[in-house]
């Protein structure tokens, strides 16, 4: 029978179906690898798409308008409000930190809160829902709606009164759903929602106070482009220092977090696919090796190479389709669990999320990987005569060059699909190149290990001598084992590096260097009284107070050729300081935690040209030099200052860090207050701390005291959630690695049958055979330990520092311990894979050979 004629697809399927084991014996590794990779990508894609869709479709509700303007330390002028009102209905209000108190005397309780004052038009979109199910709008008069945390801290209930600043308020309800909460960003205390006039009446908005004015507009013409409105308002008020948000980017922080997690999860999915591909290649090779007698029999009966290809391609296709379908199903079912873990942080639907695009993409990846990595063993098996197949135990089958072409085409299709469907082509492309380089490096390492094993002198110990011989003998599985073990162990290292680095960020830097309290809006003329009040309770307390105000960079560069920020189409990479208003200060000496690296600092009595010191990284991002100028917008006015020096800032100190520090004569005349940090003795009495807090609230009612411990707790909780998410995601790669390890050992086991039987006939004991297997795998695994450590650590560094922008703080002891656990698991799998060989009966095995 020639290759030009043969079985029809129907006849081939009939034979394939009869030969296919109902439990997919021999193809389980293929099923598991396709399942893991597809499930990971389906869950990742579905969750990310659902969040992005919700952010896009609910942008108006999340923002509370179509466009938002934010300014610091002032209200919008009548002219600015009129310009904004031309586009539709506007709603304004203020946001500030404040102290809420309840009770009197020693029984009084105080809590830092985020005071959110809104007018009667709020919310423009969405509805405020209270805990009792009431849907309402802005509170009236002296009523206030509170987050549950505020009531708990103040120990009050609905209907009770409490005080903010100099006014008494009534707790009129508990906030259940605040429609624009996500767009407000990170908060330093629970929300207290009040009427627009309350902060003014409470004396909280004195000149120099740190507060935000936020105005939102609901467009009359919904076809209006928000970015075009931003440009028009910027041109009309170039010095106003507006910070804009619009419905298309209602929550930049959420967008950024989603983008970071999407990038990370995409890499995890691609890593799982790469590892799965290795497992598929090994699993299909092992399966066809088990079917060599059936293939030889079919060829003896007249089956052509095309018939063989069709029969076994159909079997593999069925297994791949079932694995992909199961993976897609599990991916859809897991998505609600992931969504529920993120509720409160991100807008996620609570039920099943079915996104056709990501599911189609995940299924396509699974089938492409199955094709790319199963093509080589399939094409190799179809081209050999029956005798060669029957003798493949002792005469290895040669390679088919056409298989390399098919595999190359499949891998090219996978890479093209990854690059065309990602928002980060450089990231995905870099990862794919890295994975390809790692595969090539591991293949080369496999050849090197075989070469070294062949050149080494033969040990006197027969067990070691046989183990070395197994590594380099003809037909050995060393190449496949090196690749599988390399990626599998690297997955262990990756998991440990990511987890321990995030734990390091949680447990080390921040808690060690944080003060006990931040105090905002301390009046300049009462600084001495503030020190006295704290030192009366805690004489050893360390207090640091600095002037604080807000300003925006309007222009930068040489004095005769300055670049206006409003004229830039896109901000330079890393120039985040150019976005809106930022905290600024003035100082006579170099601030703590700062180091001048270029230029000179001004003296204490400096009275010359106004100067500024800027962060060296900001200077590098905008390409300015010593002697260049900045134009700063403060309270709607412009000021030109010359750059005197560049500073290196220790951002981990959790003290006062400013990218711009001015000479006193540059901005000291602007209305402002002080911000202070208080660091108490380690053995400070908690009861005395409570009295200090009450003293500060009573003497400085317009100031806000922020307990840093609560901030750290919240930050730690967020980081722990990120850690848990990365742990769960990276575990997919580890599971794939484990599956590949078991598959590679199982595949090698079939090839070991002949050797084991011969050794048994020659008188080798079961213990000796077992030790030979363990020695072989142990030598290969030890040779790969360093490579796996480097590969897993490199990928972990990229994820931690480049994606999450955390410090690289892995616990190397933990990483090495996990690597050691991986090596132990390799030996355990090798032991488990060797036990069936010990039970083989030599006579029966020799007849089958």
mmCIF file of C-alpha atoms in Angstrom, residues 452-704:
data_model
loop_
_atom_site.group_PDB
_atom_site.id
_atom_site.type_symbol
_atom_site.label_atom_id
_atom_site.label_comp_id
_atom_site.label_asym_id
_atom_site.label_seq_id
_atom_site.Cartn_x
_atom_site.Cartn_y
_atom_site.Cartn_z
ATOM 1 C CA UNK A 452 31.344 14.920 30.303
ATOM 2 C CA UNK A 453 29.819 11.655 31.483
ATOM 3 C CA UNK A 454 31.443 9.875 28.518
ATOM 4 C CA UNK A 455 34.865 11.424 29.170
ATOM 5 C CA UNK A 456 34.929 10.892 32.916
ATOM 6 C CA UNK A 457 37.001 7.958 34.175
ATOM 7 C CA UNK A 458 34.931 4.929 35.043
ATOM 8 C CA UNK A 459 34.316 4.731 38.804
ATOM 9 C CA UNK A 460 35.226 1.554 40.598
ATOM 10 C CA UNK A 461 31.770 1.463 42.181
ATOM 11 C CA UNK A 462 29.542 -0.550 39.810
ATOM 12 C CA UNK A 463 26.455 1.484 40.715
ATOM 13 C CA UNK A 464 28.089 4.819 39.805
ATOM 14 C CA UNK A 465 29.681 3.243 36.709
ATOM 15 C CA UNK A 466 26.277 2.059 35.471
ATOM 16 C CA UNK A 467 24.639 5.414 36.311
ATOM 17 C CA UNK A 468 27.255 7.312 34.278
ATOM 18 C CA UNK A 469 26.829 4.861 31.421
ATOM 19 C CA UNK A 470 23.059 5.420 31.439
ATOM 20 C CA UNK A 471 23.632 9.166 31.046
ATOM 21 C CA UNK A 472 25.694 8.955 27.847
ATOM 22 C CA UNK A 473 24.746 5.616 26.262
ATOM 23 C CA UNK A 474 23.029 5.578 22.825
ATOM 24 C CA UNK A 475 19.301 6.171 23.114
ATOM 25 C CA UNK A 476 19.557 7.674 26.604
ATOM 26 C CA UNK A 477 16.820 10.112 27.665
ATOM 27 C CA UNK A 478 19.345 12.574 29.115
ATOM 28 C CA UNK A 479 18.374 15.399 26.747
ATOM 29 C CA UNK A 480 14.668 15.159 27.571
ATOM 30 C CA UNK A 481 15.378 14.751 31.281
ATOM 31 C CA UNK A 482 17.667 17.789 31.382
ATOM 32 C CA UNK A 483 15.029 19.969 29.720
ATOM 33 C CA UNK A 484 12.187 18.719 31.887
ATOM 34 C CA UNK A 485 14.152 18.820 35.134
ATOM 35 C CA UNK A 486 15.614 22.244 34.294
ATOM 36 C CA UNK A 487 12.226 23.884 33.784
ATOM 37 C CA UNK A 488 10.609 21.974 36.627
ATOM 38 C CA UNK A 489 13.254 22.957 39.177
ATOM 39 C CA UNK A 490 13.275 26.541 37.841
ATOM 40 C CA UNK A 491 9.531 26.683 38.531
ATOM 41 C CA UNK A 492 10.238 25.754 42.172
ATOM 42 C CA UNK A 493 12.852 28.509 42.440
ATOM 43 C CA UNK A 494 10.526 31.040 40.784
ATOM 44 C CA UNK A 495 7.746 30.321 43.266
ATOM 45 C CA UNK A 496 10.055 30.603 46.289
ATOM 46 C CA UNK A 497 11.771 33.755 44.990
ATOM 47 C CA UNK A 498 8.499 35.607 44.325
ATOM 48 C CA UNK A 499 6.894 34.570 47.582
ATOM 49 C CA UNK A 500 9.888 35.338 49.775
ATOM 50 C CA UNK A 501 10.609 38.657 48.012
ATOM 51 C CA UNK A 502 7.054 39.876 48.619
ATOM 52 C CA UNK A 503 7.240 38.677 52.227
ATOM 53 C CA UNK A 504 10.509 40.577 52.543
ATOM 54 C CA UNK A 505 8.808 43.764 51.365
ATOM 55 C CA UNK A 506 6.014 43.187 53.871
ATOM 56 C CA UNK A 507 8.078 42.334 56.926
ATOM 57 C CA UNK A 508 11.330 44.256 56.757
ATOM 58 C CA UNK A 509 11.648 47.741 55.311
ATOM 59 C CA UNK A 510 8.450 49.575 56.156
ATOM 60 C CA UNK A 511 7.787 48.539 59.769
ATOM 61 C CA UNK A 512 11.380 49.158 60.850
ATOM 62 C CA UNK A 513 11.568 52.739 59.614
ATOM 63 C CA UNK A 514 8.068 54.122 60.139
ATOM 64 C CA UNK A 515 7.166 56.796 62.733
ATOM 65 C CA UNK A 516 4.194 56.304 65.049
ATOM 66 C CA UNK A 517 2.114 59.276 63.875
ATOM 67 C CA UNK A 518 1.816 61.642 60.968
ATOM 68 C CA UNK A 519 0.189 64.983 61.851
ATOM 69 C CA UNK A 520 -1.136 67.221 59.066
ATOM 70 C CA UNK A 521 -2.040 70.919 59.123
ATOM 71 C CA UNK A 522 -0.182 72.084 62.221
ATOM 72 C CA UNK A 523 -0.373 75.918 62.151
ATOM 73 C CA UNK A 524 3.041 77.497 61.619
ATOM 74 C CA UNK A 525 2.519 80.003 64.443
ATOM 75 C CA UNK A 526 1.749 77.174 66.904
ATOM 76 C CA UNK A 527 4.719 74.925 66.133
ATOM 77 C CA UNK A 528 6.298 75.498 69.556
ATOM 78 C CA UNK A 529 3.064 74.601 71.353
ATOM 79 C CA UNK A 530 2.853 71.409 69.310
ATOM 80 C CA UNK A 531 6.328 70.363 70.472
ATOM 81 C CA UNK A 532 5.486 71.193 74.071
ATOM 82 C CA UNK A 533 2.284 69.169 73.985
ATOM 83 C CA UNK A 534 3.990 66.024 72.692
ATOM 84 C CA UNK A 535 7.060 66.345 74.927
ATOM 85 C CA UNK A 536 4.870 66.798 78.029
ATOM 86 C CA UNK A 537 3.537 63.271 77.540
ATOM 87 C CA UNK A 538 6.694 61.744 75.997
ATOM 88 C CA UNK A 539 9.895 63.711 76.732
ATOM 89 C CA UNK A 540 11.967 61.269 74.653
ATOM 90 C CA UNK A 541 9.730 61.496 71.575
ATOM 91 C CA UNK A 542 11.430 62.381 68.292
ATOM 92 C CA UNK A 543 9.495 65.074 66.426
ATOM 93 C CA UNK A 544 10.119 66.404 62.955
ATOM 94 C CA UNK A 545 8.000 69.185 61.428
ATOM 95 C CA UNK A 546 8.333 70.497 57.881
ATOM 96 C CA UNK A 547 6.462 73.144 55.855
ATOM 97 C CA UNK A 548 4.059 71.498 53.429
ATOM 98 C CA UNK A 549 2.152 72.825 50.445
ATOM 99 C CA UNK A 550 1.186 71.703 46.945
ATOM 100 C CA UNK A 551 2.514 72.853 43.610
ATOM 101 C CA UNK A 552 2.781 71.715 40.001
ATOM 102 C CA UNK A 553 5.592 71.910 37.443
ATOM 103 C CA UNK A 554 4.378 74.061 34.558
ATOM 104 C CA UNK A 555 7.627 74.285 32.566
ATOM 105 C CA UNK A 556 11.244 73.096 32.722
ATOM 106 C CA UNK A 557 14.554 73.500 30.922
ATOM 107 C CA UNK A 558 17.046 76.277 30.042
ATOM 108 C CA UNK A 559 15.719 79.747 30.867
ATOM 109 C CA UNK A 560 15.580 80.816 27.214
ATOM 110 C CA UNK A 561 14.121 77.542 25.908
ATOM 111 C CA UNK A 562 11.739 76.135 28.525
ATOM 112 C CA UNK A 563 9.352 73.288 27.707
ATOM 113 C CA UNK A 564 5.738 73.858 28.761
ATOM 114 C CA UNK A 565 4.193 70.734 30.271
ATOM 115 C CA UNK A 566 0.821 71.626 28.711
ATOM 116 C CA UNK A 567 2.440 71.428 25.251
ATOM 117 C CA UNK A 568 3.716 67.867 25.713
ATOM 118 C CA UNK A 569 1.699 65.231 23.850
ATOM 119 C CA UNK A 570 3.115 62.533 26.128
ATOM 120 C CA UNK A 571 5.055 62.761 29.373
ATOM 121 C CA UNK A 572 8.627 61.395 29.376
ATOM 122 C CA UNK A 573 9.110 57.945 30.872
ATOM 123 C CA UNK A 574 9.455 58.232 34.654
ATOM 124 C CA UNK A 575 8.341 61.884 34.767
ATOM 125 C CA UNK A 576 5.349 61.236 37.015
ATOM 126 C CA UNK A 577 6.090 64.493 38.865
ATOM 127 C CA UNK A 578 4.671 66.410 35.889
ATOM 128 C CA UNK A 579 1.178 65.026 36.519
ATOM 129 C CA UNK A 580 -0.888 67.494 38.530
ATOM 130 C CA UNK A 581 0.091 68.971 41.876
ATOM 131 C CA UNK A 582 2.643 67.402 44.217
ATOM 132 C CA UNK A 583 3.824 67.987 47.752
ATOM 133 C CA UNK A 584 6.587 70.590 48.049
ATOM 134 C CA UNK A 585 8.509 72.167 50.917
ATOM 135 C CA UNK A 586 11.347 74.556 51.711
ATOM 136 C CA UNK A 587 14.372 73.900 53.917
ATOM 137 C CA UNK A 588 17.585 75.562 55.035
ATOM 138 C CA UNK A 589 19.534 72.297 55.220
ATOM 139 C CA UNK A 590 19.547 68.982 53.357
ATOM 140 C CA UNK A 591 16.507 66.909 54.515
ATOM 141 C CA UNK A 592 17.032 63.702 56.456
ATOM 142 C CA UNK A 593 17.389 60.646 54.251
ATOM 143 C CA UNK A 594 18.589 62.802 51.309
ATOM 144 C CA UNK A 595 22.074 63.143 49.821
ATOM 145 C CA UNK A 596 23.236 65.845 47.399
ATOM 146 C CA UNK A 597 24.997 64.101 44.499
ATOM 147 C CA UNK A 598 25.518 67.070 42.175
ATOM 148 C CA UNK A 599 25.561 70.832 42.744
ATOM 149 C CA UNK A 600 25.664 72.780 46.014
ATOM 150 C CA UNK A 601 23.156 73.380 48.825
ATOM 151 C CA UNK A 602 22.254 76.955 49.802
ATOM 152 C CA UNK A 603 23.130 78.351 53.232
ATOM 153 C CA UNK A 604 20.724 79.025 56.104
ATOM 154 C CA UNK A 605 20.625 82.783 55.501
ATOM 155 C CA UNK A 606 20.424 82.512 51.725
ATOM 156 C CA UNK A 607 18.635 85.531 50.154
ATOM 157 C CA UNK A 608 19.662 85.381 46.494
ATOM 158 C CA UNK A 609 17.884 84.037 43.423
ATOM 159 C CA UNK A 610 15.096 81.539 44.325
ATOM 160 C CA UNK A 611 16.486 78.005 44.137
ATOM 161 C CA UNK A 612 15.191 74.426 44.078
ATOM 162 C CA UNK A 613 16.698 71.008 44.712
ATOM 163 C CA UNK A 614 15.183 68.154 42.672
ATOM 164 C CA UNK A 615 15.238 64.375 42.798
ATOM 165 C CA UNK A 616 18.021 63.042 40.569
ATOM 166 C CA UNK A 617 15.713 60.478 38.956
ATOM 167 C CA UNK A 618 13.179 63.150 38.070
ATOM 168 C CA UNK A 619 15.990 65.295 36.637
ATOM 169 C CA UNK A 620 17.144 62.370 34.517
ATOM 170 C CA UNK A 621 13.602 61.673 33.294
ATOM 171 C CA UNK A 622 13.024 65.259 32.061
ATOM 172 C CA UNK A 623 16.668 65.811 31.034
ATOM 173 C CA UNK A 624 17.397 68.972 33.029
ATOM 174 C CA UNK A 625 20.804 70.117 34.270
ATOM 175 C CA UNK A 626 22.155 72.227 37.116
ATOM 176 C CA UNK A 627 21.373 75.849 36.257
ATOM 177 C CA UNK A 628 18.181 75.063 34.331
ATOM 178 C CA UNK A 629 14.871 76.476 35.531
ATOM 179 C CA UNK A 630 11.490 75.214 36.667
ATOM 180 C CA UNK A 631 8.242 77.173 36.499
ATOM 181 C CA UNK A 632 6.061 76.165 39.462
ATOM 182 C CA UNK A 633 2.329 76.779 39.809
ATOM 183 C CA UNK A 634 1.217 77.415 43.414
ATOM 184 C CA UNK A 635 -2.342 78.459 44.238
ATOM 185 C CA UNK A 636 -2.870 79.538 40.626
ATOM 186 C CA UNK A 637 0.298 81.699 40.381
ATOM 187 C CA UNK A 638 3.614 81.107 38.597
ATOM 188 C CA UNK A 639 7.114 81.216 40.120
ATOM 189 C CA UNK A 640 10.434 80.641 38.350
ATOM 190 C CA UNK A 641 13.235 78.935 40.289
ATOM 191 C CA UNK A 642 16.726 77.837 39.297
ATOM 192 C CA UNK A 643 17.887 74.246 39.852
ATOM 193 C CA UNK A 644 20.743 74.341 42.382
ATOM 194 C CA UNK A 645 21.409 70.632 42.943
ATOM 195 C CA UNK A 646 20.257 67.058 42.496
ATOM 196 C CA UNK A 647 19.443 64.792 45.444
ATOM 197 C CA UNK A 648 19.302 61.070 46.004
ATOM 198 C CA UNK A 649 16.270 60.230 48.174
ATOM 199 C CA UNK A 650 15.750 57.236 50.433
ATOM 200 C CA UNK A 651 12.117 56.574 49.561
ATOM 201 C CA UNK A 652 11.920 53.638 51.996
ATOM 202 C CA UNK A 653 12.351 55.816 55.083
ATOM 203 C CA UNK A 654 8.603 56.596 55.377
ATOM 204 C CA UNK A 655 9.495 60.090 56.538
ATOM 205 C CA UNK A 656 8.892 63.306 54.597
ATOM 206 C CA UNK A 657 10.315 62.883 51.116
ATOM 207 C CA UNK A 658 9.812 65.593 48.505
ATOM 208 C CA UNK A 659 11.024 65.492 44.919
ATOM 209 C CA UNK A 660 11.336 69.302 45.055
ATOM 210 C CA UNK A 661 12.776 71.208 48.035
ATOM 211 C CA UNK A 662 12.974 75.002 47.687
ATOM 212 C CA UNK A 663 15.048 77.685 49.303
ATOM 213 C CA UNK A 664 13.099 79.553 51.985
ATOM 214 C CA UNK A 665 12.874 82.781 49.946
ATOM 215 C CA UNK A 666 11.297 80.938 47.004
ATOM 216 C CA UNK A 667 7.938 79.899 48.503
ATOM 217 C CA UNK A 668 7.828 80.683 52.249
ATOM 218 C CA UNK A 669 5.405 83.565 51.648
ATOM 219 C CA UNK A 670 2.724 81.177 50.325
ATOM 220 C CA UNK A 671 0.019 80.362 52.930
ATOM 221 C CA UNK A 672 0.892 76.965 54.374
ATOM 222 C CA UNK A 673 0.909 74.772 57.458
ATOM 223 C CA UNK A 674 3.319 72.207 58.855
ATOM 224 C CA UNK A 675 3.269 68.436 58.652
ATOM 225 C CA UNK A 676 4.955 66.493 61.420
ATOM 226 C CA UNK A 677 6.058 62.993 62.346
ATOM 227 C CA UNK A 678 6.127 61.715 65.926
ATOM 228 C CA UNK A 679 8.254 58.725 66.876
ATOM 229 C CA UNK A 680 7.536 57.515 70.403
ATOM 230 C CA UNK A 681 9.824 55.456 72.664
ATOM 231 C CA UNK A 682 9.627 51.716 72.123
ATOM 232 C CA UNK A 683 8.117 51.193 75.599
ATOM 233 C CA UNK A 684 5.460 53.929 75.225
ATOM 234 C CA UNK A 685 2.393 53.348 77.423
ATOM 235 C CA UNK A 686 -0.697 52.751 75.214
ATOM 236 C CA UNK A 687 -2.909 54.608 77.703
ATOM 237 C CA UNK A 688 -0.588 57.595 77.566
ATOM 238 C CA UNK A 689 -0.671 57.431 73.760
ATOM 239 C CA UNK A 690 -4.447 57.678 73.912
ATOM 240 C CA UNK A 691 -4.189 60.766 76.122
ATOM 241 C CA UNK A 692 -1.716 62.351 73.684
ATOM 242 C CA UNK A 693 -4.136 61.750 70.838
ATOM 243 C CA UNK A 694 -6.953 63.429 72.796
ATOM 244 C CA UNK A 695 -4.679 66.363 73.663
ATOM 245 C CA UNK A 696 -3.769 66.903 70.018
ATOM 246 C CA UNK A 697 -7.410 66.776 68.894
ATOM 247 C CA UNK A 698 -8.485 69.265 71.584
ATOM 248 C CA UNK A 699 -5.667 71.763 71.027
ATOM 249 C CA UNK A 700 -5.428 71.396 67.252
ATOM 250 C CA UNK A 701 -8.982 70.646 66.048
ATOM 251 C CA UNK A 702 -8.148 71.546 62.445
ATOM 252 C CA UNK A 703 -5.142 69.165 62.360
ATOM 253 C CA UNK A 704 -5.275 65.496 61.403
#
